Amino acid sequence: MTIRVLLADDQTLVRAAFAMLVESAGDMEVVGQAGTGREAVELARARRADLVVMDIRMPGLDGIEATRLIAADEDLTDVRVLVLTTYDTDENIVEALRAGASGFLVKDTRPAELLDAIRTVAAGEALLSPGPTARLIARFLSSPSAPATAGPECLSDREREVLALVGRGLNNTEIAEALGLSPLTAKTHVSRIMGKLGARDRAQLVIVAYESGLVTPGRM
């Protein structure tokens, strides 16, 4: 199955380089290129992309707002967003995850890693590297501007344990090993948690885990 990729970046040369890379993969095709967030939303609707590679900093409507619009559109339920960030300086990545992005990637990543990331997110998985993700979210939530949110009171004790492990970046197999469960049971727990919290994917569960205090800075 060919992955239909939409590229959104305000730098023409960057888009061209990404386009050449994506087209070089046998299982992907570029179905559109956008220079602004508004164009990204419009093309996501018009071209029926499977995944949008979204830069955060774009003129007019930025990548965060574009991601939020895509995630909120019922006609684009199956469209995933992979956000690009400079990581060390761009803490807006947390807002992008809140907005509905399924993961993030630093711009200076290796070409093969970008292609793997596209495949991972397009398959419905969240691209969350435990170390960088935890550090980035912890740094953001420790700042005065970090909003406080209510804890996931609707979850059972076991579900809260699972959510905490998701927040640390563990996959279903690792969660199962940590709690003495089968991978299928761990997957079921994660699915139920997402349903109860109205989360789009695991990326948003990570945000909930940090904001609720189930995972705190230093526990990675």
mmCIF file of C-alpha atoms in Angstrom:
data_model
loop_
_atom_site.group_PDB
_atom_site.id
_atom_site.type_symbol
_atom_site.label_atom_id
_atom_site.label_comp_id
_atom_site.label_asym_id
_atom_site.label_seq_id
_atom_site.Cartn_x
_atom_site.Cartn_y
_atom_site.Cartn_z
ATOM 1 C CA MET A 1 0.000 0.000 0.000
ATOM 2 C CA THR A 2 1.388 3.388 -1.013
ATOM 3 C CA ILE A 3 1.544 6.074 1.683
ATOM 4 C CA ARG A 4 0.244 9.389 0.352
ATOM 5 C CA VAL A 5 2.419 12.127 1.854
ATOM 6 C CA LEU A 6 1.777 15.868 1.997
ATOM 7 C CA LEU A 7 4.776 18.100 2.738
ATOM 8 C CA ALA A 8 4.247 21.403 4.575
ATOM 9 C CA ASP A 9 7.224 23.734 5.013
ATOM 10 C CA ASP A 10 7.696 27.402 4.155
ATOM 11 C CA GLN A 11 11.163 26.777 2.695
ATOM 12 C CA THR A 12 10.990 25.684 -0.939
ATOM 13 C CA LEU A 13 14.381 23.994 -0.914
ATOM 14 C CA VAL A 14 13.509 21.995 2.188
ATOM 15 C CA ARG A 15 10.259 20.800 0.619
ATOM 16 C CA ALA A 16 12.088 19.866 -2.576
ATOM 17 C CA ALA A 17 14.669 17.845 -0.655
ATOM 18 C CA PHE A 18 11.987 16.042 1.342
ATOM 19 C CA ALA A 19 10.000 15.396 -1.823
ATOM 20 C CA MET A 20 12.982 13.771 -3.531
ATOM 21 C CA LEU A 21 13.579 11.593 -0.490
ATOM 22 C CA VAL A 22 9.955 10.493 -0.156
ATOM 23 C CA GLU A 23 9.623 9.757 -3.863
ATOM 24 C CA SER A 24 12.751 7.595 -3.675
ATOM 25 C CA ALA A 25 10.892 5.188 -1.382
ATOM 26 C CA GLY A 26 8.923 2.524 -3.190
ATOM 27 C CA ASP A 27 6.024 2.605 -0.750
ATOM 28 C CA MET A 28 5.409 6.389 -0.714
ATOM 29 C CA GLU A 29 4.359 9.203 -2.983
ATOM 30 C CA VAL A 30 4.154 12.974 -2.549
ATOM 31 C CA VAL A 31 0.601 14.142 -3.251
ATOM 32 C CA GLY A 32 1.145 17.810 -2.505
ATOM 33 C CA GLN A 33 3.392 20.523 -1.126
ATOM 34 C CA ALA A 34 2.306 23.455 1.038
ATOM 35 C CA GLY A 35 4.173 26.600 2.029
ATOM 36 C CA THR A 36 1.742 27.678 4.751
ATOM 37 C CA GLY A 37 -0.443 26.047 7.358
ATOM 38 C CA ARG A 38 -3.578 27.130 5.525
ATOM 39 C CA GLU A 39 -2.388 25.475 2.340
ATOM 40 C CA ALA A 40 -1.583 22.325 4.310
ATOM 41 C CA VAL A 41 -5.146 22.075 5.627
ATOM 42 C CA GLU A 42 -6.662 22.736 2.210
ATOM 43 C CA LEU A 43 -4.409 20.216 0.460
ATOM 44 C CA ALA A 44 -4.984 17.588 3.145
ATOM 45 C CA ARG A 45 -8.674 17.828 2.289
ATOM 46 C CA ALA A 46 -8.218 18.028 -1.479
ATOM 47 C CA ARG A 47 -5.490 15.405 -1.989
ATOM 48 C CA ARG A 48 -6.662 12.884 0.634
ATOM 49 C CA ALA A 49 -3.208 12.494 2.108
ATOM 50 C CA ASP A 50 -2.481 9.703 4.575
ATOM 51 C CA LEU A 51 0.139 11.731 6.403
ATOM 52 C CA VAL A 52 1.270 15.344 6.613
ATOM 53 C CA VAL A 53 4.912 16.151 7.365
ATOM 54 C CA MET A 54 4.310 19.493 9.108
ATOM 55 C CA ASP A 55 6.782 22.224 9.927
ATOM 56 C CA ILE A 56 5.808 24.266 12.997
ATOM 57 C CA ARG A 57 7.009 27.694 11.969
ATOM 58 C CA MET A 58 5.133 28.866 8.865
ATOM 59 C CA PRO A 59 3.644 32.250 7.929
ATOM 60 C CA GLY A 60 0.012 33.016 8.653
ATOM 61 C CA LEU A 61 -1.516 29.855 10.039
ATOM 62 C CA ASP A 62 1.364 27.988 11.671
ATOM 63 C CA GLY A 63 1.870 24.245 11.865
ATOM 64 C CA ILE A 64 0.257 23.929 15.288
ATOM 65 C CA GLU A 65 -3.006 25.549 14.233
ATOM 66 C CA ALA A 66 -2.968 23.630 10.963
ATOM 67 C CA THR A 67 -2.547 20.390 12.904
ATOM 68 C CA ARG A 68 -5.436 21.349 15.196
ATOM 69 C CA LEU A 69 -7.724 22.003 12.218
ATOM 70 C CA ILE A 70 -6.803 18.711 10.578
ATOM 71 C CA ALA A 71 -7.324 16.741 13.798
ATOM 72 C CA ALA A 72 -10.702 18.390 14.383
ATOM 73 C CA ASP A 73 -12.013 17.736 10.867
ATOM 74 C CA GLU A 74 -14.236 14.640 10.837
ATOM 75 C CA ASP A 75 -13.477 14.131 7.146
ATOM 76 C CA LEU A 76 -9.763 13.907 7.945
ATOM 77 C CA THR A 77 -9.966 11.399 10.783
ATOM 78 C CA ASP A 78 -7.457 9.061 9.146
ATOM 79 C CA VAL A 79 -4.920 11.769 8.318
ATOM 80 C CA ARG A 80 -1.863 11.651 10.587
ATOM 81 C CA VAL A 81 0.507 14.540 11.262
ATOM 82 C CA LEU A 82 4.246 14.171 11.786
ATOM 83 C CA VAL A 83 5.632 17.456 13.090
ATOM 84 C CA LEU A 84 9.138 18.703 12.367
ATOM 85 C CA THR A 85 10.971 20.665 15.036
ATOM 86 C CA THR A 86 14.406 22.013 15.833
ATOM 87 C CA TYR A 87 13.824 20.371 19.280
ATOM 88 C CA ASP A 88 16.358 22.351 21.308
ATOM 89 C CA THR A 89 14.678 25.698 20.666
ATOM 90 C CA ASP A 90 11.120 24.887 19.649
ATOM 91 C CA GLU A 91 9.043 23.919 22.674
ATOM 92 C CA ASN A 92 5.858 24.494 20.676
ATOM 93 C CA ILE A 93 6.129 20.793 19.874
ATOM 94 C CA VAL A 94 4.121 20.087 23.030
ATOM 95 C CA GLU A 95 1.316 22.275 21.755
ATOM 96 C CA ALA A 96 1.485 20.398 18.464
ATOM 97 C CA LEU A 97 1.024 17.098 20.297
ATOM 98 C CA ARG A 98 -1.914 18.578 22.159
ATOM 99 C CA ALA A 99 -3.330 19.760 18.853
ATOM 100 C CA GLY A 100 -3.350 16.210 17.510
ATOM 101 C CA ALA A 101 0.062 15.474 16.021
ATOM 102 C CA SER A 102 1.015 11.807 16.177
ATOM 103 C CA GLY A 103 4.678 12.456 16.736
ATOM 104 C CA PHE A 104 7.641 14.664 16.083
ATOM 105 C CA LEU A 105 11.001 14.520 14.400
ATOM 106 C CA VAL A 106 14.002 16.851 14.449
ATOM 107 C CA LYS A 107 14.822 18.471 11.125
ATOM 108 C CA ASP A 108 18.421 17.260 11.059
ATOM 109 C CA THR A 109 17.449 13.600 11.292
ATOM 110 C CA ARG A 110 18.942 11.119 8.858
ATOM 111 C CA PRO A 111 16.997 10.436 5.652
ATOM 112 C CA ALA A 112 16.351 6.779 6.504
ATOM 113 C CA GLU A 113 14.966 7.800 9.905
ATOM 114 C CA LEU A 114 12.534 10.234 8.289
ATOM 115 C CA LEU A 115 11.207 7.506 6.011
ATOM 116 C CA ASP A 116 10.872 5.107 8.943
ATOM 117 C CA ALA A 117 9.064 7.814 10.910
ATOM 118 C CA ILE A 118 6.588 8.332 8.086
ATOM 119 C CA ARG A 119 5.885 4.596 7.960
ATOM 120 C CA THR A 120 5.469 4.408 11.743
ATOM 121 C CA VAL A 121 3.021 7.291 11.997
ATOM 122 C CA ALA A 122 1.101 6.288 8.859
ATOM 123 C CA ALA A 123 0.585 2.848 10.424
ATOM 124 C CA GLY A 124 -1.242 4.489 13.322
ATOM 125 C CA GLU A 125 1.572 4.427 15.863
ATOM 126 C CA ALA A 126 2.850 7.445 17.765
ATOM 127 C CA LEU A 127 6.460 8.378 17.152
ATOM 128 C CA LEU A 128 7.651 8.948 20.708
ATOM 129 C CA SER A 129 11.248 8.455 21.684
ATOM 130 C CA PRO A 130 11.212 7.994 25.496
ATOM 131 C CA GLY A 131 14.228 10.145 26.353
ATOM 132 C CA PRO A 132 13.765 13.215 24.128
ATOM 133 C CA THR A 133 9.985 13.212 24.467
ATOM 134 C CA ALA A 134 10.079 12.989 28.245
ATOM 135 C CA ARG A 135 12.714 15.703 28.567
ATOM 136 C CA LEU A 136 10.911 18.044 26.197
ATOM 137 C CA ILE A 137 7.511 17.670 27.847
ATOM 138 C CA ALA A 138 8.981 17.879 31.346
ATOM 139 C CA ARG A 139 10.797 21.102 30.459
ATOM 140 C CA PHE A 140 7.644 22.642 29.018
ATOM 141 C CA LEU A 141 5.411 21.658 31.912
ATOM 142 C CA SER A 142 7.881 22.992 34.464
ATOM 143 C CA SER A 143 7.588 26.493 32.985
ATOM 144 C CA PRO A 144 5.185 29.100 34.450
ATOM 145 C CA SER A 145 3.161 29.141 31.244
ATOM 146 C CA ALA A 146 2.309 25.448 31.428
ATOM 147 C CA PRO A 147 -1.462 25.085 31.896
ATOM 148 C CA ALA A 148 -2.808 22.858 34.656
ATOM 149 C CA THR A 149 -5.339 20.212 33.762
ATOM 150 C CA ALA A 150 -7.488 17.853 35.777
ATOM 151 C CA GLY A 151 -6.210 14.349 36.401
ATOM 152 C CA PRO A 152 -7.680 11.295 34.689
ATOM 153 C CA GLU A 153 -10.091 10.473 37.529
ATOM 154 C CA CYS A 154 -12.212 8.326 35.247
ATOM 155 C CA LEU A 155 -9.479 5.675 34.991
ATOM 156 C CA SER A 156 -9.086 2.578 37.134
ATOM 157 C CA ASP A 157 -5.924 2.031 39.166
ATOM 158 C CA ARG A 158 -4.586 -0.377 36.563
ATOM 159 C CA GLU A 159 -5.356 2.047 33.745
ATOM 160 C CA ARG A 160 -3.505 4.785 35.588
ATOM 161 C CA GLU A 161 -0.485 2.478 35.869
ATOM 162 C CA VAL A 162 -0.648 1.819 32.142
ATOM 163 C CA LEU A 163 -1.026 5.521 31.370
ATOM 164 C CA ALA A 164 2.057 6.331 33.446
ATOM 165 C CA LEU A 165 4.097 3.822 31.444
ATOM 166 C CA VAL A 166 2.768 5.220 28.158
ATOM 167 C CA GLY A 167 3.892 8.618 29.417
ATOM 168 C CA ARG A 168 7.397 7.263 29.874
ATOM 169 C CA GLY A 169 7.415 6.186 26.228
ATOM 170 C CA LEU A 170 6.967 2.417 26.663
ATOM 171 C CA ASN A 171 5.296 0.427 23.901
ATOM 172 C CA ASN A 172 2.654 -2.249 24.500
ATOM 173 C CA THR A 173 5.163 -5.085 24.792
ATOM 174 C CA GLU A 174 7.258 -3.170 27.326
ATOM 175 C CA ILE A 175 4.137 -2.226 29.312
ATOM 176 C CA ALA A 176 3.074 -5.871 29.370
ATOM 177 C CA GLU A 177 6.485 -6.942 30.693
ATOM 178 C CA ALA A 178 6.513 -4.224 33.348
ATOM 179 C CA LEU A 179 3.058 -5.127 34.677
ATOM 180 C CA GLY A 180 3.070 -8.884 34.111
ATOM 181 C CA LEU A 181 0.375 -8.725 31.430
ATOM 182 C CA SER A 182 0.029 -10.140 27.949
ATOM 183 C CA PRO A 183 0.741 -7.701 25.087
ATOM 184 C CA LEU A 184 -2.897 -8.022 23.986
ATOM 185 C CA THR A 185 -4.132 -7.058 27.454
ATOM 186 C CA ALA A 186 -1.781 -4.081 27.520
ATOM 187 C CA LYS A 187 -3.037 -3.004 24.090
ATOM 188 C CA THR A 188 -6.635 -3.324 25.297
ATOM 189 C CA HIS A 189 -5.887 -1.151 28.316
ATOM 190 C CA VAL A 190 -4.306 1.522 26.125
ATOM 191 C CA SER A 191 -7.291 1.502 23.765
ATOM 192 C CA ARG A 192 -9.744 1.854 26.647
ATOM 193 C CA ILE A 193 -7.729 4.698 28.148
ATOM 194 C CA MET A 194 -7.750 6.524 24.830
ATOM 195 C CA GLY A 195 -11.507 6.063 24.616
ATOM 196 C CA LYS A 196 -12.146 7.323 28.142
ATOM 197 C CA LEU A 197 -9.919 10.355 27.741
ATOM 198 C CA GLY A 198 -10.958 11.127 24.178
ATOM 199 C CA ALA A 199 -7.334 10.947 23.056
ATOM 200 C CA ARG A 200 -6.524 10.700 19.353
ATOM 201 C CA ASP A 201 -3.412 8.571 19.895
ATOM 202 C CA ARG A 202 -0.585 7.733 22.283
ATOM 203 C CA ALA A 203 1.061 11.101 21.764
ATOM 204 C CA GLN A 204 -1.848 12.802 23.504
ATOM 205 C CA LEU A 205 -1.752 10.208 26.289
ATOM 206 C CA VAL A 206 1.825 11.284 27.020
ATOM 207 C CA ILE A 207 0.637 14.854 27.507
ATOM 208 C CA VAL A 208 -2.139 13.705 29.872
ATOM 209 C CA ALA A 209 0.308 11.592 31.868
ATOM 210 C CA TYR A 210 2.567 14.582 32.476
ATOM 211 C CA GLU A 211 -0.150 17.138 33.108
ATOM 212 C CA SER A 212 -1.909 14.859 35.602
ATOM 213 C CA GLY A 213 1.284 14.198 37.527
ATOM 214 C CA LEU A 214 1.388 10.460 36.790
ATOM 215 C CA VAL A 215 4.805 11.080 35.270
ATOM 216 C CA THR A 216 7.046 13.811 36.659
ATOM 217 C CA PRO A 217 10.405 15.275 35.632
ATOM 218 C CA GLY A 218 13.223 12.944 36.623
ATOM 219 C CA ARG A 219 11.140 9.750 36.308
ATOM 220 C CA MET A 220 12.134 8.680 32.793
#
